[in-house]
Coordinates of C-alpha atoms and ligand atoms in Angstrom, one line a residue:
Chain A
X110 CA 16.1 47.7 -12.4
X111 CA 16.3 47.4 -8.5
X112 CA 16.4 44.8 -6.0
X113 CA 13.4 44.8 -3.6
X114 CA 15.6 43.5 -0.9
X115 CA 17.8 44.0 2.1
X116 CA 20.5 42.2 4.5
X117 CA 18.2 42.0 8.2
X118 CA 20.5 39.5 9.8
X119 CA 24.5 38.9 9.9
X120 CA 26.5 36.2 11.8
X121 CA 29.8 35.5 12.4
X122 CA 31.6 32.5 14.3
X123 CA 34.7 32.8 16.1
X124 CA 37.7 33.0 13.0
X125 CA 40.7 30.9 14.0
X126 CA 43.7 28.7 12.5
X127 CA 41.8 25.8 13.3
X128 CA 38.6 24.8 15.3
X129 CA 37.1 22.1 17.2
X130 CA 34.0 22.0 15.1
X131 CA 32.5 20.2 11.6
X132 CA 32.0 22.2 8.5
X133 CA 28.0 21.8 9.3
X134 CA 28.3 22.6 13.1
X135 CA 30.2 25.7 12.4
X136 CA 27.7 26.8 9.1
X137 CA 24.4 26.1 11.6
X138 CA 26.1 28.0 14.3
X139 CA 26.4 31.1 12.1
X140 CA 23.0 30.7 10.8
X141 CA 21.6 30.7 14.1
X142 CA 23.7 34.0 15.0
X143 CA 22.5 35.6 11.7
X144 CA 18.6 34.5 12.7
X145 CA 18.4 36.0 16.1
X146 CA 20.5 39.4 15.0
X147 CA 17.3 39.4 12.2
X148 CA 14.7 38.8 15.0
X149 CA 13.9 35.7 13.3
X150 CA 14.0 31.8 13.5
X151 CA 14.4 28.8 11.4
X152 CA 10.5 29.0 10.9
X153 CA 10.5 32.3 8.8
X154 CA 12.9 31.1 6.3
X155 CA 11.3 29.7 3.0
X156 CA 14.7 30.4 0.7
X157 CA 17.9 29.0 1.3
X158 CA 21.6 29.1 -0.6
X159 CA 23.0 25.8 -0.6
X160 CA 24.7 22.8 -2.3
X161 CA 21.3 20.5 -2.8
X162 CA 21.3 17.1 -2.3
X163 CA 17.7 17.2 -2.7
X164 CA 14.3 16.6 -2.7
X165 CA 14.9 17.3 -6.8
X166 CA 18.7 17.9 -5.8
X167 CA 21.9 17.4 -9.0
X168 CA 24.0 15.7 -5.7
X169 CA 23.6 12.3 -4.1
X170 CA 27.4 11.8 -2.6
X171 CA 26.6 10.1 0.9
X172 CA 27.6 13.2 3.8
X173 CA 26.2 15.5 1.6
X174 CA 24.9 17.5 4.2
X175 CA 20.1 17.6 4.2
X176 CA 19.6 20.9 4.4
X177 CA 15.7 20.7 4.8
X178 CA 16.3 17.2 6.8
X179 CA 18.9 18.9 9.6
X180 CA 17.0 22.2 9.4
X181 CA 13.8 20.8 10.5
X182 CA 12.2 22.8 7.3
X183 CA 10.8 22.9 4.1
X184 CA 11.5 26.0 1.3
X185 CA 10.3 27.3 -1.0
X186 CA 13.4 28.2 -3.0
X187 CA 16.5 27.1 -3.4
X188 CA 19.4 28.5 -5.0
X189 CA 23.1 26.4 -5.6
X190 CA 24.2 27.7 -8.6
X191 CA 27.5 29.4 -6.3
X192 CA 25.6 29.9 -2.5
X193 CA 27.9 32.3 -1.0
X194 CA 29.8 35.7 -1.0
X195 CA 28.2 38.0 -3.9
X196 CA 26.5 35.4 -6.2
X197 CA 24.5 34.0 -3.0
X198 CA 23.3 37.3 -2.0
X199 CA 22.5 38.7 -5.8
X200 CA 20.5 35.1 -6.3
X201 CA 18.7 35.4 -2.7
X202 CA 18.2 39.0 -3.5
X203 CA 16.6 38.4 -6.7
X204 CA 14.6 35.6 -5.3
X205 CA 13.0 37.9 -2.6
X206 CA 12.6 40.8 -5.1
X207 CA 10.5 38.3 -7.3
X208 CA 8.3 37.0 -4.3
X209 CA 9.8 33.3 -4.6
X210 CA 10.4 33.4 -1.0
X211 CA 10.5 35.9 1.4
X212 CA 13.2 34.8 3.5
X213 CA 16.3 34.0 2.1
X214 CA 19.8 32.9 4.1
X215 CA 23.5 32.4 2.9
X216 CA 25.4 30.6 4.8
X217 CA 29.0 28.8 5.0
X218 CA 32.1 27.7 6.5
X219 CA 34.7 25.6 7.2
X220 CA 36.3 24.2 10.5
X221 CA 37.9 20.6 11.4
X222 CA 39.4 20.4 8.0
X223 CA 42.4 22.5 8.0
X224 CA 45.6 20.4 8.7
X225 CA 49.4 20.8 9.3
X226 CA 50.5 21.0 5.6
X227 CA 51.7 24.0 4.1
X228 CA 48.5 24.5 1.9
X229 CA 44.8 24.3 2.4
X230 CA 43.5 21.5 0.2
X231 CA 41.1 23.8 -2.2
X232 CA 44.4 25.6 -3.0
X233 CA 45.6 22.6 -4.8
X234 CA 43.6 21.5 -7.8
X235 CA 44.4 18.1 -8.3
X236 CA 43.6 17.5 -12.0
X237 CA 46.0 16.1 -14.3
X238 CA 47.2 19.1 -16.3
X239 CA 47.9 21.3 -13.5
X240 CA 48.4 18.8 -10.3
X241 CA 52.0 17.0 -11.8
X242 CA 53.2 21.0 -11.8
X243 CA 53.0 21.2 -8.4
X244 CA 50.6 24.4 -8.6
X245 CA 48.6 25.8 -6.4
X246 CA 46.2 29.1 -6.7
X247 CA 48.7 31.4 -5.7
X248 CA 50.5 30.5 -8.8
X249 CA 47.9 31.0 -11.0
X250 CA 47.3 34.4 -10.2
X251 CA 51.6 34.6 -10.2
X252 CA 51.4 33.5 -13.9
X253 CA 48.9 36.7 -14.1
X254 CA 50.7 38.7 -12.0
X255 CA 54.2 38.5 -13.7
X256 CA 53.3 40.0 -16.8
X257 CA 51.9 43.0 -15.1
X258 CA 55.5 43.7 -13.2
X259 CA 57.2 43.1 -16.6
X260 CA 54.7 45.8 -18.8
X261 CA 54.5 48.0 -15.9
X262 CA 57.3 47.9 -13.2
X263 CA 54.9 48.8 -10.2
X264 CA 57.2 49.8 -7.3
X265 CA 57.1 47.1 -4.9
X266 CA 57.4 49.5 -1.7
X267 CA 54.1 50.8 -2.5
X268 CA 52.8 47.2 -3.7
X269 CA 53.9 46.3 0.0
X270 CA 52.0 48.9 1.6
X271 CA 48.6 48.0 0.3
X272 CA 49.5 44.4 1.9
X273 CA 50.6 46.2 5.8
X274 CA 47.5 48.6 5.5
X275 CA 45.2 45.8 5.0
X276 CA 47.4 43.7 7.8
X277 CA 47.3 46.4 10.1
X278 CA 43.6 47.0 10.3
X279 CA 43.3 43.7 11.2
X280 CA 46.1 43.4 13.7
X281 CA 43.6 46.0 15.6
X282 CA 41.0 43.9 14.7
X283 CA 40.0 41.5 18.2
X284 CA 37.8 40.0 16.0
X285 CA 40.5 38.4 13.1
X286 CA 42.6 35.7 13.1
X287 CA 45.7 38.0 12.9
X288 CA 44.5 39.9 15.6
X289 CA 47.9 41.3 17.6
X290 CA 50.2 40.5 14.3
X291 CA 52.0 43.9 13.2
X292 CA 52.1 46.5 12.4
X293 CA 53.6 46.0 9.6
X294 CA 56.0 48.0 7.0
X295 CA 56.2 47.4 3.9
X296 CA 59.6 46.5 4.2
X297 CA 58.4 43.6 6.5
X298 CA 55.8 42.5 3.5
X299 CA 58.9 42.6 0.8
X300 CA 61.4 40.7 3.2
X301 CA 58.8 37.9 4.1
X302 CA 59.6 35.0 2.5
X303 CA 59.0 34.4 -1.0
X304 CA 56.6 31.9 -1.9
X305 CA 56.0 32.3 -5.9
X306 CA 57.0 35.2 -7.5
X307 CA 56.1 38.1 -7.1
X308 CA 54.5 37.6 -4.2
X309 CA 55.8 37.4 -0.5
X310 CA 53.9 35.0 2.1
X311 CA 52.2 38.0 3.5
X312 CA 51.2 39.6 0.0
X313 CA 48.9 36.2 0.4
X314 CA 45.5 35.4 1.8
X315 CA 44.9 33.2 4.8
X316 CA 43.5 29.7 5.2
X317 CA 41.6 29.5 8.2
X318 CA 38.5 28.3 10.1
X319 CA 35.2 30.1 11.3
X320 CA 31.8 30.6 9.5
X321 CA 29.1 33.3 8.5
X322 CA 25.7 34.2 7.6
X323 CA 23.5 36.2 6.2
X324 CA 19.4 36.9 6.2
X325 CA 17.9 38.6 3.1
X326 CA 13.9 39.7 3.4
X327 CA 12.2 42.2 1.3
X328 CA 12.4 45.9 2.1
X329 CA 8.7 46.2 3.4
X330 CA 9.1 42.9 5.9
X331 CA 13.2 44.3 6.5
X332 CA 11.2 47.4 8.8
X333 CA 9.7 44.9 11.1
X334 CA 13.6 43.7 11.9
X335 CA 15.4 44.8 14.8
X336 CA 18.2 46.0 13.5
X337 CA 18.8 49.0 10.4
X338 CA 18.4 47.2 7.1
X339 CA 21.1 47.3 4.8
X340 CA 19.4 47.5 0.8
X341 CA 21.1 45.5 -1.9
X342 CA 21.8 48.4 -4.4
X343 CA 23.2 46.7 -7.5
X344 CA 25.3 43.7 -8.8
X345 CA 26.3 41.5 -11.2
X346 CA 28.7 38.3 -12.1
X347 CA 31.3 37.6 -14.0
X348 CA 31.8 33.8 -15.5
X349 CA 34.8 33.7 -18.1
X350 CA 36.1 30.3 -18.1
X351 CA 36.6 27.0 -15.5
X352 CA 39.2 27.8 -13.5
X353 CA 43.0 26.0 -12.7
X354 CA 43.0 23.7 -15.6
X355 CA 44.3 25.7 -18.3
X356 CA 46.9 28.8 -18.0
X357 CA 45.2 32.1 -17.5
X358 CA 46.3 34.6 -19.5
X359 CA 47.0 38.4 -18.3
X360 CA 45.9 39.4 -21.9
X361 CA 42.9 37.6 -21.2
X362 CA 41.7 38.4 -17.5
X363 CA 43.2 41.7 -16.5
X364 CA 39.8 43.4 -17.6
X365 CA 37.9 41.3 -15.8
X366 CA 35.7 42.5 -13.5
X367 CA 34.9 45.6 -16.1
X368 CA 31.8 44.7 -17.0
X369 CA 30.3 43.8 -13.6
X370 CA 31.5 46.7 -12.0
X371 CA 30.1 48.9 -14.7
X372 CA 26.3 47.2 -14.3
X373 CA 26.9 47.5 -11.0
X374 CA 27.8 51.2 -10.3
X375 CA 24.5 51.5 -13.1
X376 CA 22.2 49.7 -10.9
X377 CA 22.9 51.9 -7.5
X378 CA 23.6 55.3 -9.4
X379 CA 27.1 55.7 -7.8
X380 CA 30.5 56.1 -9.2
X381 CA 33.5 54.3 -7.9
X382 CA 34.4 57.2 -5.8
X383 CA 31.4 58.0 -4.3
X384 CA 31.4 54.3 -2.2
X385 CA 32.7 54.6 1.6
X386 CA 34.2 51.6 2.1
X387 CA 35.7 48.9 -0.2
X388 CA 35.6 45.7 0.9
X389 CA 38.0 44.1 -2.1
X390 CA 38.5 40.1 -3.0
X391 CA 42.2 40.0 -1.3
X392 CA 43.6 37.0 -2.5
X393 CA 46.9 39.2 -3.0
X394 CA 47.8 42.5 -2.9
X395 CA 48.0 42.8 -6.4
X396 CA 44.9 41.8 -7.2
X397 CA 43.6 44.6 -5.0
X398 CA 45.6 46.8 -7.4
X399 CA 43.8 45.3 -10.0
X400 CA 40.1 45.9 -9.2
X401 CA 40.9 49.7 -8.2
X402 CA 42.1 49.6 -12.4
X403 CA 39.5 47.7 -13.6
X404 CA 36.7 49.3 -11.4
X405 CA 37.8 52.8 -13.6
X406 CA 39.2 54.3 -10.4
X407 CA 42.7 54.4 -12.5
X408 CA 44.2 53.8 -15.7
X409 CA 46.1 49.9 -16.3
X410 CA 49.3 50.0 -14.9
X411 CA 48.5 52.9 -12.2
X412 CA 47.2 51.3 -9.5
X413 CA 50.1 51.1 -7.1
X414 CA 50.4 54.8 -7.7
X415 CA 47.0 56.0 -7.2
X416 CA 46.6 53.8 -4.0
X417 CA 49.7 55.0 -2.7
X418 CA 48.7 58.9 -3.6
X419 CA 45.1 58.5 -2.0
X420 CA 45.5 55.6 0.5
X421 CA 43.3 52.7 1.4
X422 CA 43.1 53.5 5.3
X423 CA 40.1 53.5 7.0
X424 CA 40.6 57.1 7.4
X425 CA 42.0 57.7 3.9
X426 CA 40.3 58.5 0.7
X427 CA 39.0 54.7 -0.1
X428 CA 39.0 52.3 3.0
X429 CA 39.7 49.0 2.0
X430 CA 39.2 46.1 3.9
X431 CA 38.3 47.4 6.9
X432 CA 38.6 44.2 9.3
X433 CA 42.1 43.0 8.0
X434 CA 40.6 41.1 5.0
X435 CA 41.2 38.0 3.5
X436 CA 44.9 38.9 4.3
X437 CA 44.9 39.1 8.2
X438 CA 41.3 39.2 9.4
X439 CA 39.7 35.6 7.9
X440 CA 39.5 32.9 5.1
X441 CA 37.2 30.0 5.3
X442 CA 37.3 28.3 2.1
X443 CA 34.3 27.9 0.7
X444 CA 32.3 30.3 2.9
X445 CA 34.7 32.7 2.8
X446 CA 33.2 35.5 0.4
X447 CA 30.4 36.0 3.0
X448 CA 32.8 37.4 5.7
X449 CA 33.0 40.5 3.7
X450 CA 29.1 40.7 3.2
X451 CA 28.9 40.8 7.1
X452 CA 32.2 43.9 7.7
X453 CA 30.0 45.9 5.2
X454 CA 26.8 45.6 6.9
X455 CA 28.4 46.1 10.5
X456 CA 30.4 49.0 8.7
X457 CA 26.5 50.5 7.3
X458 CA 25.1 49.7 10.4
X459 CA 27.8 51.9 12.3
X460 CA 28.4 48.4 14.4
X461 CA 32.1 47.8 13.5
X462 CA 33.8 48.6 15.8
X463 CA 37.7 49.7 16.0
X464 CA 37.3 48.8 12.2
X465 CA 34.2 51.3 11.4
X466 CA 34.5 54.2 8.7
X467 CA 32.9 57.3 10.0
X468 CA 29.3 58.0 8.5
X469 CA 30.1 55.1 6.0
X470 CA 26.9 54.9 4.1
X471 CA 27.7 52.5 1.1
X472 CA 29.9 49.6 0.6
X473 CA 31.4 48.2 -2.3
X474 CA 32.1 44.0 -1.8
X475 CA 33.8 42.0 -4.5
X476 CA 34.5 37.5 -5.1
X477 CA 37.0 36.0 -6.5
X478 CA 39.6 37.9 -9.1
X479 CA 41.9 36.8 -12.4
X480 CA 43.5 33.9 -11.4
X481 CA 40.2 32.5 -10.8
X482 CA 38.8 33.4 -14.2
X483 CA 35.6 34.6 -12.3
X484 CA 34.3 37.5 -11.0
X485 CA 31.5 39.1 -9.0
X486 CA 30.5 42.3 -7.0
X487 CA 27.8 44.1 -5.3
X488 CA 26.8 47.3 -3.9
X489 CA 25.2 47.7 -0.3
X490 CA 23.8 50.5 1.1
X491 CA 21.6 52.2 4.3
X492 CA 18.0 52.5 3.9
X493 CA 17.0 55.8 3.4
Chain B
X110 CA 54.7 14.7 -6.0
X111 CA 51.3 13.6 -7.0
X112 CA 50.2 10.6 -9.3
X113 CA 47.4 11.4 -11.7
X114 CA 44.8 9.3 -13.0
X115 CA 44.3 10.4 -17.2
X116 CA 41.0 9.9 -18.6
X117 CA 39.8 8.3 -21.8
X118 CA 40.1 11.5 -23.4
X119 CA 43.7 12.4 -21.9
X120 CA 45.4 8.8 -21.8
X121 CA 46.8 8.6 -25.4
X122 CA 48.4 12.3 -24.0
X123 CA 50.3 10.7 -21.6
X124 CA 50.7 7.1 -23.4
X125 CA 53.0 8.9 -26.0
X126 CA 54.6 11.2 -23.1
X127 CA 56.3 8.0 -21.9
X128 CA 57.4 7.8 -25.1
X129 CA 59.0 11.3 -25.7
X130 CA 56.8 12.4 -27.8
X131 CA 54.2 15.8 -27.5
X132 CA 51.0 15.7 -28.5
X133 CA 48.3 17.8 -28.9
X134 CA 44.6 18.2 -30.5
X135 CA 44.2 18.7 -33.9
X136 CA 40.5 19.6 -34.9
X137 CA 39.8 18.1 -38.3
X138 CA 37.0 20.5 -39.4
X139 CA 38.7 23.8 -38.6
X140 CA 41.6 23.3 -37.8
X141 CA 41.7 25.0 -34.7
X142 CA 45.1 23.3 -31.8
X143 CA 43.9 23.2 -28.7
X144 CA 44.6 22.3 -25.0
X145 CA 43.8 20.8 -22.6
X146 CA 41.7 18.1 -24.6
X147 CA 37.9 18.7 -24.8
X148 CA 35.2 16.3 -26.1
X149 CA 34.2 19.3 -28.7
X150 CA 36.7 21.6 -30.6
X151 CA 36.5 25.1 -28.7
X152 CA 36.7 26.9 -31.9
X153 CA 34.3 25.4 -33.8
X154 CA 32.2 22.4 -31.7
X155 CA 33.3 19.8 -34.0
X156 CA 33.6 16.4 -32.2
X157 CA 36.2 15.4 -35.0
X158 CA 40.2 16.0 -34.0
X159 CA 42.7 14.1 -33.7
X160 CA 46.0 13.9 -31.7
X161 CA 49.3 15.1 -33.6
X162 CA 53.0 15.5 -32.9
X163 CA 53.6 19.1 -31.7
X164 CA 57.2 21.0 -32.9
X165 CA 57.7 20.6 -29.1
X166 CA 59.1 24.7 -29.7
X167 CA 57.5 27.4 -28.6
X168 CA 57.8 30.6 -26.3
X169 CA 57.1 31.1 -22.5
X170 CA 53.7 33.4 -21.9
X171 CA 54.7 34.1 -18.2
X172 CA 56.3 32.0 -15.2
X173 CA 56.7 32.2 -11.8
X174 CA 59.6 30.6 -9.5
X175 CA 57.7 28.8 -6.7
X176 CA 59.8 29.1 -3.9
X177 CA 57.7 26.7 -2.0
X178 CA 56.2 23.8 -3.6
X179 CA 52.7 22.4 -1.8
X180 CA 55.1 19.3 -0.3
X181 CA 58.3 18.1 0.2
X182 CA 58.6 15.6 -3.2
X183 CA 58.7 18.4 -5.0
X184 CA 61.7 20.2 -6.5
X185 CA 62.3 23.3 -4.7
X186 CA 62.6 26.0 -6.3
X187 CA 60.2 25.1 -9.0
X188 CA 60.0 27.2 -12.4
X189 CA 56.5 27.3 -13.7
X190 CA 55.5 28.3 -16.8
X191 CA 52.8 29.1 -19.1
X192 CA 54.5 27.5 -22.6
X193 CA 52.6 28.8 -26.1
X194 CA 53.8 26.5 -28.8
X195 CA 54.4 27.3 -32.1
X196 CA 51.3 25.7 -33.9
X197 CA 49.0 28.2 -30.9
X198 CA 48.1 25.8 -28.3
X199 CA 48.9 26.7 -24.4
X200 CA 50.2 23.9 -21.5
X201 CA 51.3 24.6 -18.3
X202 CA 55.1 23.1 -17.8
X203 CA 58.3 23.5 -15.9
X204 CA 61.3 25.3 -17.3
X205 CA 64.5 23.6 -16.4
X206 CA 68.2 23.3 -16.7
X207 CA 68.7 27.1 -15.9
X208 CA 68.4 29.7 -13.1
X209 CA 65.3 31.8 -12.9
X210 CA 67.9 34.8 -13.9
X211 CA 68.1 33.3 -16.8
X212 CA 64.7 32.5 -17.4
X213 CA 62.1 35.8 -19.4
X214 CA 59.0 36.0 -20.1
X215 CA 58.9 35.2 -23.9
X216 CA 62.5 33.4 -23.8
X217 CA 61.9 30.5 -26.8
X218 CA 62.0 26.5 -25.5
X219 CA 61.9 23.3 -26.6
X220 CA 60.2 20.5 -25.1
X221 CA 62.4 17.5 -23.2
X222 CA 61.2 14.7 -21.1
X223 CA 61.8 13.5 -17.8
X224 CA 61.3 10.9 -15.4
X225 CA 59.9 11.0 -12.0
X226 CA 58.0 8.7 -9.3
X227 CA 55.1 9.7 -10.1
X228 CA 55.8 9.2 -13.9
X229 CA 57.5 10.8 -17.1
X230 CA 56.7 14.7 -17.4
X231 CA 56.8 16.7 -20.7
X232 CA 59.3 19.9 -19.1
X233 CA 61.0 22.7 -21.3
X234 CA 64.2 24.1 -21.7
X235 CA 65.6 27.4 -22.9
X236 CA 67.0 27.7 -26.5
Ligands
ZN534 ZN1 37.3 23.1 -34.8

């Protein structure tokens, strides 16, 4: 099977530590950016990704924000199952392929929420078998990550690096948050301070504020846009089990990701080797290890190796995060699996920038990882 | 540190936490010991368990020192760890009483109790 559908339209806000915005401001402002790149307006959109309060919507909380109400629009589908990043697209995607609507957008972000404290609030799950602990996300994926290092003794140097090469695109990067921070060595990643072992503050994503957007049409309408459409080649989900309640187990979720991947790959006839650029779910570096094991690129265990022998610079044999990632370049919370949805299709569009791979063709994009006991990717390519 | 608020479900849990004493879910069809508590027995959907006293022994899964705790009420460092007691059920816990050298993935513990502001915890200690 095939999607019958393409990414016209991207958007990006300004990425910082904090901004003078609201959530919905900041979310609107992106859509806006992502509509005129598309050569559209609000008008042409019939499908949106969104939490629904409704007409027919599962959430009534007063400030949940009326998306047809604020929009000044009606739609013909709607899609909340999980309305960003991967998932978003995939559902928009398939929504355009079937002829539910014809224009579909994705949209998110955060901004006015982040304050002084040492952690964003989403990174703290608050319910009662987790909260008394005193853990946060990082942790979860530490619990993961431990038993990895004890089986398989990855050499930290070369853990390090795959945290400064990511950090270092995006200290290039005007665009990120980081912009102007490193370089980096991977001495500097190892001798940051530790935070919950194994991992260093900068093996760790970002929590920061900015949003993004994206417009998905079919391919016939996508040749009326201004701008080279970018076709949705393949994906698929991953859902194993609710996430930060119960311990997640390395036995358990180090394969995750397997299946999708291998659907994926199906669906656009590549192999893992044959994408240009890799724009991975960066939560930490060793997650990033992770999916180049689990996406068949190596064996278990020989990540740190293989990445080290082949390289993940953006003029090595697998560019990886290309605009400083989650890492260095941007987080938003809740919207942030779009911002790697937008690098890919700058990257396919040849519009990136310091960050842009030569001749880069296809891009590989994946959400969320292990710790998160959830998993998703997609495949992105140039119309031919 | 933060308070929590136990549901209907969880409050029998934490009622015999205060006093010292670790329970867990029992289903009464299968069999099955499971955490955290569910209306329906994962194993087998059963609606029928039952709370039990748990050995309180059992094995740490993995940990991780958390060398920064998400605010100041905290302990700091923390030792967090995935516990497996012995009749197969999983919690999330603290390992204390020790340094973190001291401290290995499958290292066996017991369960102790402690108090704190925010109310008595269920934490483990090495054999
Ligand atoms: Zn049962």
């Amino acid at each position: 099977m095939s999607f019958n559908a393409a990414v016209v339209g991207v958007g990006m806000t300004k990425q910082a530590k904090s901004l003078d915005h609201s959530n919905i401001s900041i979310s609107i402002e992106a859509l806006n950016l992502a509509l005129t790149d598309a050569g559209m307006d609000i008008e042409d959109v019939d499908g949106i990704c969104a939490r629904w309060p409704g007409p027919g919507g599962t959430t009534f909380d007063p400030g949940v924000v009326d998306w047809s109400g604020i929009l000044g629009t009606s739609f013909r589908w709607v899609g909340d199952t999980y309305p960003q990043g991967v998932p978003g697209v995939l559902d928009a995607a398939a929504a355009v392929s079937t002829g539910l609507c014809e224009v579909a957008v994705v949209f998110g972000g955060q901004a006015g929420v982040l304050g002084e404290g040492n952690l964003a609030g989403y990174t703290r799950p608050d319910n009662e078998f987790v909260a008394p602990w005193g853990l946060f996300t990082a942790a979860h994926f530490g619990l993961i990550a431990n038993v990895y290092f004890e089986r398989f003794r990855p050499d930290r140097d070369k853990l390090s690096q795959v945290a400064a090469t990511i950090r270092n695109a995006g200290a290039k990067n005007p665009d990120a948050v980081m912009y102007g921070r490193g370089p980096y060595s991977p001495s500097d990643i190892t001798n940051s301070p530790l935070i919950c072992e194994p991992f260093h503050l900068l093996d760790l994503c970002l929590a920061t504020e900015g949003a993004s957007a994206v417009v998905i049409t079919s391919i016939e309408r996508s040749q009326d846009c201004p701008k080279l459409p970018v076709r949705i080649l393949g994906g698929s989900s991953e859902w194993h089990r609710q996430q930060y309640v119960d311990p997640p187990r390395y036995d358990e979720v180090a394969s995750l990701g397997k299946d999708a991947f291998q659907r994926t790959f199906g669906m656009a006839g590549l192999s893992p080797d044959e994408i240009d650029v890799y724009e991975l779910y960066d939560i930490n570096t060793w997650e990033v290890v992770r999916q180049f094991e689990t996406m068949g690129l190596c064996e278990e265990g020989e990540g740190t190796d293989f990445i080290h022998e082949n390289g993940i610079g953006k003029d090595q044999n697998f560019p990886t995060n290309t605009d400083g990632g989650l890492l260095s370049f941007s987080h938003t919370g809740w919207g942030g699996p779009t911002l790697k949805i937008v690098e890919a299709v700058r990257q396919i569009r040849g519009t990136a920038g310091c960050s842009q791979v030569a001749g880069a063709e296809t891009a590989l994009i994946t959400g969320a990882g292990s710790g998160a006991q959830y998993f998703n990717t997609a495949i992105l390519g140039a119309s031919r | 540190m933060r308070t929590w608020s136990p549901s209907e479900l969880t409050a029998y849990f934490w009622t015999q936490i205060n006093s010292g004493i670790l329970v867990r879910p029992v289903c009464r069809s299968c069999g099955a010991n499971f955490f955290s508590p569910q209306v329906l027995c994962p194993s087998c959907q059963s609606d029928s368990w039952e709370y039990e006293e748990s050995s309180g022994h059992g094995y740490i899964y993995s940990f991780t020192e958390i060398h920064r705790p998400p605010d100041s009420s905290f302990p700091s460092p923390l030792i967090v760890a995935d516990i497996e007691l012995d009749e197969g059920w999983r919690m999330f816990s603290w390992i204390v009483g020790c340094r973190s050298e001291d401290v290995r993935i499958g290292s066996r513990v017991y369960v102790t109790f402690e108090d704190f502001d925010a109310g008595t915890l269920p934490v483990f200690k090495i054999n």
